[in-house]
Structure formats: C-alpha cells, structure tokens
PDB file of C-alpha atoms in Angstrom:
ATOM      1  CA  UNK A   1       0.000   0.000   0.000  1.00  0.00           C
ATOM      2  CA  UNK A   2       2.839   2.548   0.988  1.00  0.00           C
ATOM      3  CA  UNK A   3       4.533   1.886  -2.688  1.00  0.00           C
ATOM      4  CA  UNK A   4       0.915   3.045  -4.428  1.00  0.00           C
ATOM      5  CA  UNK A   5       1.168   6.030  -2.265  1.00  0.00           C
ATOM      6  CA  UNK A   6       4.335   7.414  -4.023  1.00  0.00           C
ATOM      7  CA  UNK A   7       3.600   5.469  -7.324  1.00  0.00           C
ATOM      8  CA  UNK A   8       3.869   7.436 -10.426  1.00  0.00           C
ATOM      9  CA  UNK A   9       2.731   4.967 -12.788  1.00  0.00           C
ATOM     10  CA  UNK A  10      -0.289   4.229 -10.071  1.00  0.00           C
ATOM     11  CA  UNK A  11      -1.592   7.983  -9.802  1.00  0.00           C
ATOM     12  CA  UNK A  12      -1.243   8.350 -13.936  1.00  0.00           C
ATOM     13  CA  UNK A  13      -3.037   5.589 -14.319  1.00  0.00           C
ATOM     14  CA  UNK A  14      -6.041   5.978 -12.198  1.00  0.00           C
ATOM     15  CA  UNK A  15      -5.916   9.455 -13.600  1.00  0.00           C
ATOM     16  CA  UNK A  16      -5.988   8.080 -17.114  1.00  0.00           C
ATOM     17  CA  UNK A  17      -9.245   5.796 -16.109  1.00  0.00           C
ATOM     18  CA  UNK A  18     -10.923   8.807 -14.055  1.00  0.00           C
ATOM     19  CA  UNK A  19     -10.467  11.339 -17.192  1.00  0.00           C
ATOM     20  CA  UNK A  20     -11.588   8.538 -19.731  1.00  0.00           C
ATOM     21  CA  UNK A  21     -14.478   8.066 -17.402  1.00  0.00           C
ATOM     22  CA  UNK A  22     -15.399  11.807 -17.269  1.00  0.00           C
ATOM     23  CA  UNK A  23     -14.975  11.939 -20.864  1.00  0.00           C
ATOM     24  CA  UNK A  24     -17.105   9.370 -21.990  1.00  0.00           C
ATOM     25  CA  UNK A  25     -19.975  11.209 -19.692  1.00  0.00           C
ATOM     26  CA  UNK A  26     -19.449  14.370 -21.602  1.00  0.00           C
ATOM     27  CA  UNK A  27     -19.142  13.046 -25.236  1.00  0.00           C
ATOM     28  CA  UNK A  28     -21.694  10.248 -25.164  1.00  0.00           C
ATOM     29  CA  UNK A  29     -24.372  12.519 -25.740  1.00  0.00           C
ATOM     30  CA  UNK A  30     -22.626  13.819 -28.951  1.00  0.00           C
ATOM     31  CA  UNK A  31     -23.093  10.253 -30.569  1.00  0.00           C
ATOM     32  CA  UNK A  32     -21.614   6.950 -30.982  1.00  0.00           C
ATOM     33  CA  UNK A  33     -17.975   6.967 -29.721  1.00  0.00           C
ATOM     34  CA  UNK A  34     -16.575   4.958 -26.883  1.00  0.00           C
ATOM     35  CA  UNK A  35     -14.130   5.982 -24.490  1.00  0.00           C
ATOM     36  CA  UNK A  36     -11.087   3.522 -26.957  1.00  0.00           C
ATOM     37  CA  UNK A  37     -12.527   5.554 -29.848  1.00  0.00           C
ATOM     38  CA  UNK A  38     -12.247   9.460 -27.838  1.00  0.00           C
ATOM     39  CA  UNK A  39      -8.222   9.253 -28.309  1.00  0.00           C
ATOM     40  CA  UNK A  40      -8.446   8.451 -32.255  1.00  0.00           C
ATOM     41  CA  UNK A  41     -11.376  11.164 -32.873  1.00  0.00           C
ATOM     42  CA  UNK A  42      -9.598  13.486 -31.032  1.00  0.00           C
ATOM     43  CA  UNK A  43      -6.304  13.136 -32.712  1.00  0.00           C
ATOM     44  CA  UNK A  44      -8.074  13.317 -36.197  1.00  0.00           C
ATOM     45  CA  UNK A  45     -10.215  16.568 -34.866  1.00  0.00           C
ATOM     46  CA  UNK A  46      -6.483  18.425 -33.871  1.00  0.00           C
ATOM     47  CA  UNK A  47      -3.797  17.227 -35.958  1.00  0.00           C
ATOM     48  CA  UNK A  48      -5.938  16.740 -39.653  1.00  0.00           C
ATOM     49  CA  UNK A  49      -7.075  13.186 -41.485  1.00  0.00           C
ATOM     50  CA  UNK A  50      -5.883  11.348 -44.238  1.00  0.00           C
ATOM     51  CA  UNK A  51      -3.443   9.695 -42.003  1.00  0.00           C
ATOM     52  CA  UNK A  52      -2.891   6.040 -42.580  1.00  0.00           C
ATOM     53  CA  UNK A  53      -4.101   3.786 -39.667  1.00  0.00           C
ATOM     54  CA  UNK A  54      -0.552   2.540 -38.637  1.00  0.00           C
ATOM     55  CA  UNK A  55       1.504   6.517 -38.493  1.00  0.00           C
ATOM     56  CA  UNK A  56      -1.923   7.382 -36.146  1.00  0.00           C
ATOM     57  CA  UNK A  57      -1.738   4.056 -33.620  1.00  0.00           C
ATOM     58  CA  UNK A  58       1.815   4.732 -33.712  1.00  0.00           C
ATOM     59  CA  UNK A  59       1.052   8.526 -32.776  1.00  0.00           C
ATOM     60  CA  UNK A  60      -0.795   7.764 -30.180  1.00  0.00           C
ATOM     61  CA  UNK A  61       1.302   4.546 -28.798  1.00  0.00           C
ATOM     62  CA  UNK A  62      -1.400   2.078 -29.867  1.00  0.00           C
ATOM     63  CA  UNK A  63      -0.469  -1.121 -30.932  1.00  0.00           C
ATOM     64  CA  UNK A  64      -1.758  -2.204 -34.442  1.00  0.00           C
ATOM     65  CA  UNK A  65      -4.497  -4.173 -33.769  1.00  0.00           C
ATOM     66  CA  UNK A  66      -6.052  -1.706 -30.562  1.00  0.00           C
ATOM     67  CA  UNK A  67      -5.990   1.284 -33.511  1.00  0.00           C
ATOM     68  CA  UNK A  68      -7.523  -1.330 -35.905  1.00  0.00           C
ATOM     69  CA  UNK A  69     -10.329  -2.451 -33.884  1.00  0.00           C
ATOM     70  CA  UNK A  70     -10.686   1.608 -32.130  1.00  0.00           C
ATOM     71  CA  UNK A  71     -10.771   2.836 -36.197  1.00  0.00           C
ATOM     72  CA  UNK A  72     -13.578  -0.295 -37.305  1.00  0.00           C
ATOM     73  CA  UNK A  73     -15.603   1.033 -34.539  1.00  0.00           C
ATOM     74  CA  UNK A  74     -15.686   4.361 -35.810  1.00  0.00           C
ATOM     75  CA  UNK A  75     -16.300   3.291 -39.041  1.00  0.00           C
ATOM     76  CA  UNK A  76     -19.307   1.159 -38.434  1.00  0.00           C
ATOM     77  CA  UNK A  77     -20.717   4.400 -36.787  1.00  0.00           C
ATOM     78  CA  UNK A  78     -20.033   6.609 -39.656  1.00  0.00           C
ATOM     79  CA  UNK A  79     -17.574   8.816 -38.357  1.00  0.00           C
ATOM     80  CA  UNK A  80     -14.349   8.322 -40.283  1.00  0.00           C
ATOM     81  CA  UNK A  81     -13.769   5.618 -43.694  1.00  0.00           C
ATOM     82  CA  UNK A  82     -10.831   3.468 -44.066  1.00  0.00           C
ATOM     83  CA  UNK A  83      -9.794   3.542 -47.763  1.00  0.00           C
ATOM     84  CA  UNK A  84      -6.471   1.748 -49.462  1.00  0.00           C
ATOM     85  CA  UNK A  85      -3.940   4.367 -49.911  1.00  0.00           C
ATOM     86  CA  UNK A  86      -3.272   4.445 -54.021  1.00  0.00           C
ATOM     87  CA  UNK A  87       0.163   4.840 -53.426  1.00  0.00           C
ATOM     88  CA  UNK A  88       0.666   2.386 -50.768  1.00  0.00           C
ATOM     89  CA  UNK A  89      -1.929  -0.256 -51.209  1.00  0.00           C
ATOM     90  CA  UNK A  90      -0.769  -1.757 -47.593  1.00  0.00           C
ATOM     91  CA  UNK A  91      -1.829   1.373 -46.001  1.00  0.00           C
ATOM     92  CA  UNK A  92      -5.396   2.079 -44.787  1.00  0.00           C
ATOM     93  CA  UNK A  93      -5.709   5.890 -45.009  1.00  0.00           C
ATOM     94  CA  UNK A  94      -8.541   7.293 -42.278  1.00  0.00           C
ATOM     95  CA  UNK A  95     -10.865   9.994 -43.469  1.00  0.00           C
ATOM     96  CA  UNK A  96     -13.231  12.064 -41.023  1.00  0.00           C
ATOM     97  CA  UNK A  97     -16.701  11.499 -42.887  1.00  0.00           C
ATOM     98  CA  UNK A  98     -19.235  14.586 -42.547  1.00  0.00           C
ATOM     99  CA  UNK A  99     -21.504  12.898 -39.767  1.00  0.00           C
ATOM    100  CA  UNK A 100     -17.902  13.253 -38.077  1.00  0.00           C
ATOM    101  CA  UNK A 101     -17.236  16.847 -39.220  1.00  0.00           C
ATOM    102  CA  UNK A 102     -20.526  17.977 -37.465  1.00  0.00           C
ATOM    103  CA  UNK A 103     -19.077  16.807 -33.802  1.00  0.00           C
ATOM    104  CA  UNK A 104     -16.327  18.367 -34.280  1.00  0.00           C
ATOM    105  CA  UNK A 105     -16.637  21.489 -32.427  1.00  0.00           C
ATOM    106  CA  UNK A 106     -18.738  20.156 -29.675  1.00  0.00           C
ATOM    107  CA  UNK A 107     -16.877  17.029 -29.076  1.00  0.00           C
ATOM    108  CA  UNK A 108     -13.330  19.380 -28.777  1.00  0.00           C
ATOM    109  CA  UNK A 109     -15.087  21.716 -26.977  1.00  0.00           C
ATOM    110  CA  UNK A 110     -16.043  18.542 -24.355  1.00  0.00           C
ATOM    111  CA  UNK A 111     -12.490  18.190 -24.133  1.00  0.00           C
ATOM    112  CA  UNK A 112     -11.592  21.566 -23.610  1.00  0.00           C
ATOM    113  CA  UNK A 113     -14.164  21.746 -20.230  1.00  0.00           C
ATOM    114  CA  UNK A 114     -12.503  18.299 -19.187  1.00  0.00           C
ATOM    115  CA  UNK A 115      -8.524  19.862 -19.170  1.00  0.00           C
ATOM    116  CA  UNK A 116     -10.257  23.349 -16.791  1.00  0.00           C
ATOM    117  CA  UNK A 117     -12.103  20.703 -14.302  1.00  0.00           C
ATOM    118  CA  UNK A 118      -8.537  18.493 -14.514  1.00  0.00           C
ATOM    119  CA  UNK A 119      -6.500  21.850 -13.606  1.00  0.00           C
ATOM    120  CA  UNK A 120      -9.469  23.587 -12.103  1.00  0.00           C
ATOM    121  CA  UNK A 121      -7.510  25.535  -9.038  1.00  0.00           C
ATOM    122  CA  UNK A 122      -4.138  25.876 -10.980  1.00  0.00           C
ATOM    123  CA  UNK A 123      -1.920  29.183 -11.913  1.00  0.00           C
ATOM    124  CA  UNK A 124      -1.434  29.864 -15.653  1.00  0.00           C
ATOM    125  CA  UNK A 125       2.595  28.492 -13.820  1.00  0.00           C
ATOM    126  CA  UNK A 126       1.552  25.573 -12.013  1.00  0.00           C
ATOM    127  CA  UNK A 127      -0.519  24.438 -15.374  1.00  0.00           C
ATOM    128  CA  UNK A 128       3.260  25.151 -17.491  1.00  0.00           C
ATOM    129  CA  UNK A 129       4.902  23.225 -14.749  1.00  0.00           C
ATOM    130  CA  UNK A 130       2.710  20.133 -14.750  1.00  0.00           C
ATOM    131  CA  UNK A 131       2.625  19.883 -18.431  1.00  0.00           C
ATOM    132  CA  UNK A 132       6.592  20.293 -18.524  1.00  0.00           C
ATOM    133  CA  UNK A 133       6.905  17.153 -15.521  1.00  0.00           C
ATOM    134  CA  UNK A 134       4.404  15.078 -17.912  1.00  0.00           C
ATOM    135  CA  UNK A 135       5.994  15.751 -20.779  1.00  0.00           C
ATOM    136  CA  UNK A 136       9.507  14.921 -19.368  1.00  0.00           C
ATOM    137  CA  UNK A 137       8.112  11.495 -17.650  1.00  0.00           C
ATOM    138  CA  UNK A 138       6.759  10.815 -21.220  1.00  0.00           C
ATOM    139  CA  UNK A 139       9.908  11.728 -22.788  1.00  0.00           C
ATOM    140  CA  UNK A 140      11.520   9.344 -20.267  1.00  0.00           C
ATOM    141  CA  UNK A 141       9.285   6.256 -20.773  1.00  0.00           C
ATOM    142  CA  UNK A 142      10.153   6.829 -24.921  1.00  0.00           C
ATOM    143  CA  UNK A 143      13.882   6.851 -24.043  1.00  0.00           C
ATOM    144  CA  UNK A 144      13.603   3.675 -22.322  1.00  0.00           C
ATOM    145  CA  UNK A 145      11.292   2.159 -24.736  1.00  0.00           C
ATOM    146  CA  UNK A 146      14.223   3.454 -27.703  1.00  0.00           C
ATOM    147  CA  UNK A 147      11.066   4.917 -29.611  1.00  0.00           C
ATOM    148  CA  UNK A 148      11.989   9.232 -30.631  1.00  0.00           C
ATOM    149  CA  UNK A 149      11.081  11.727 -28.803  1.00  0.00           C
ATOM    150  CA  UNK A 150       7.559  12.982 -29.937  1.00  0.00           C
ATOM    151  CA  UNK A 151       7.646  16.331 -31.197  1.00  0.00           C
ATOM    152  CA  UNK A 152       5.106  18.843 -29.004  1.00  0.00           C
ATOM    153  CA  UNK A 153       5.508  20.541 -26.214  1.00  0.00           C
ATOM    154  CA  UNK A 154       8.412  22.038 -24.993  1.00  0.00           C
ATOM    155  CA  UNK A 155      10.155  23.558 -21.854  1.00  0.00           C
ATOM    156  CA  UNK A 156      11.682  26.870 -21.811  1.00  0.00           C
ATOM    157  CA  UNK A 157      15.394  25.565 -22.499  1.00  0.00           C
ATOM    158  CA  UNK A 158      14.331  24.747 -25.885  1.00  0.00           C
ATOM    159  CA  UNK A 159      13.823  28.454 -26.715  1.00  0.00           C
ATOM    160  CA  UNK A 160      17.152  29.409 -25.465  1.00  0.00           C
ATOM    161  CA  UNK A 161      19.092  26.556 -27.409  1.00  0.00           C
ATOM    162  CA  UNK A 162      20.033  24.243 -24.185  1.00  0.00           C
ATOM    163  CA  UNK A 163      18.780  20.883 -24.357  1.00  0.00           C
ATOM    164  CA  UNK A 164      15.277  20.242 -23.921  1.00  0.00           C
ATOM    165  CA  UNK A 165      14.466  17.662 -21.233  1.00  0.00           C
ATOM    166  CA  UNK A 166      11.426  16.357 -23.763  1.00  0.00           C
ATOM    167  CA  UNK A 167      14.182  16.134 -26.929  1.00  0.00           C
ATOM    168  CA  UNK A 168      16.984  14.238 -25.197  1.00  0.00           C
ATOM    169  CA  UNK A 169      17.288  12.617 -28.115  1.00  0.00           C
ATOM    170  CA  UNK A 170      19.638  15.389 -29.550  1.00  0.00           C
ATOM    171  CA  UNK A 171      16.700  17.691 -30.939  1.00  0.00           C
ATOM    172  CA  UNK A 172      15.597  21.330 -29.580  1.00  0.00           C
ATOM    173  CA  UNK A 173      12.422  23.811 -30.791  1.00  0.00           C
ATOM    174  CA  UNK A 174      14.521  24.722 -33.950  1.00  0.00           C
ATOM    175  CA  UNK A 175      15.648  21.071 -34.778  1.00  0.00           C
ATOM    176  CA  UNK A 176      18.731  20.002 -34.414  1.00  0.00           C
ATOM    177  CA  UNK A 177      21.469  20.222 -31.980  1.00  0.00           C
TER     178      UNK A 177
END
C-alpha cells in the first residue's frame, strides 16, 4: 500500500481511467464513440485526417491491432472511412466522414471543459509546470522504450538553445542540436 502512495505509474493511471471516465460522460451525448474511440477522434479533430491507420496508432502509442479495432468502430458508426492508400496499397488511409465533421466542435469543446475541471484551481505556472513534468516522464518512458522523442511541447530551455528535457534525443524547438 505505501509503494501506491508514491507510485507514479499508479496515480497516472487511475488518472488516465478517471479522465476517460469523465470523458465518456461528456461526449456520449454527442453520438456513438466509446471511451477507446475518444483518443483516435480526437487526434483526427487536432492534428488533420488522411493519415494512414498505422503513423496514427503509432502517434498515439497504440499497438496495431487496438488502432484497428478503435478505427472499425468508428467506421461502423459513420464517423471516419478506411480507404487503401493508391500509393501504398498496404496502407489504410482514415478519413473524417461529414456525420464526423458535425461533432467536431462540440466534441473538442467537451475536451476543452474536461482539461479546466482536470486543472481547475491551478496558476497559468503551475498548469506550465505540470505539463513540462508530464511531458519529461513521457519523454523518459520513450527513451527507455528506444522509440523518438515525440515532437510537441516544450520547456523553456528549448527556446534558449540548451537541451530540452522532452528532446533528449539530440533535438531542440529549432531542430537540431
């Protein structure tokens, strides 16, 4: 019991399951989307379609069958098509459809209300500060898994040229070293 009580991988993890839990409440009135479908929709809503199934489960640390199963899911509800990629005819390429297009702003502004109530309480600095330590964990975990450092958020050394705790991996803001 004392371990879970200074457990970083404990507290992320029953943070991940309380903030899927809250999410699902907000964005299951929007429509057909389950809480292993938010992640995917979400990442399509920010970052653009016509991403190929395997660069967006690899995005988002997925393995290939989780995004493949997540992705049919969303396609049997009409919110994004799978299509062979012409050039690559390995490749699934996923494509928001329009039913999907119409959540769009409500389901990211859903998400937007869950980060205030997660940080609810916080200074504009303690919100920098926890996204810097959760960054740097994450960049940590990558490290040790000898995947790259994901490009995103930053800490403050990155704009003056020192090393960035999030692109150990020999990259800063302005690429690299």
């Amino acid at each position: 019991m004392e371990q879970r009580l200074t457990s970083f991988a404990y507290r992320v993890g029953q943070l991940r399951r309380l903030v899927l839990l809250l999410a699902l409440e907000r964005i299951a009135p929007l429509g057909p989307v389950g809480k292993g479908q938010i992640p995917f929709l979400a990442e399509l809503f920010q970052a653009g379609d016509g991403v190929s199934q395997e660069e967006l489960a690899e995005k988002l640390h997925f393995d290939k069958g989780s995004a493949a199963r997540s992705l049919a899911k969303l396609e049997a509800a009409g919110l994004v098509t799978r299509t062979v990629n012409p050039h690559n005819r390995r490749q699934l390429v996923i494509t928001l459809t329009p039913q999907a297009e119409a959540l769009r702003a409500p389901f990211l502004a859903a998400l937007r209300e869950l980060t205030e109530t997660m940080v609810r309480g916080f200074s504009g600095e303690e919100r920098e500060q926890a996204l810097g330590f959760l960054d740097r964990m994450i960049g940590n975990v990558l490290a040790e898994l000898g995947r790259p450092a994901r490009p995103g958020r930053h800490d403050k050394s990155c704009q003056t040229g020192q090393t960035c705790p999030i692109c150990q991996a020999g990259q800063t803001r302005g690429g690299a070293q």
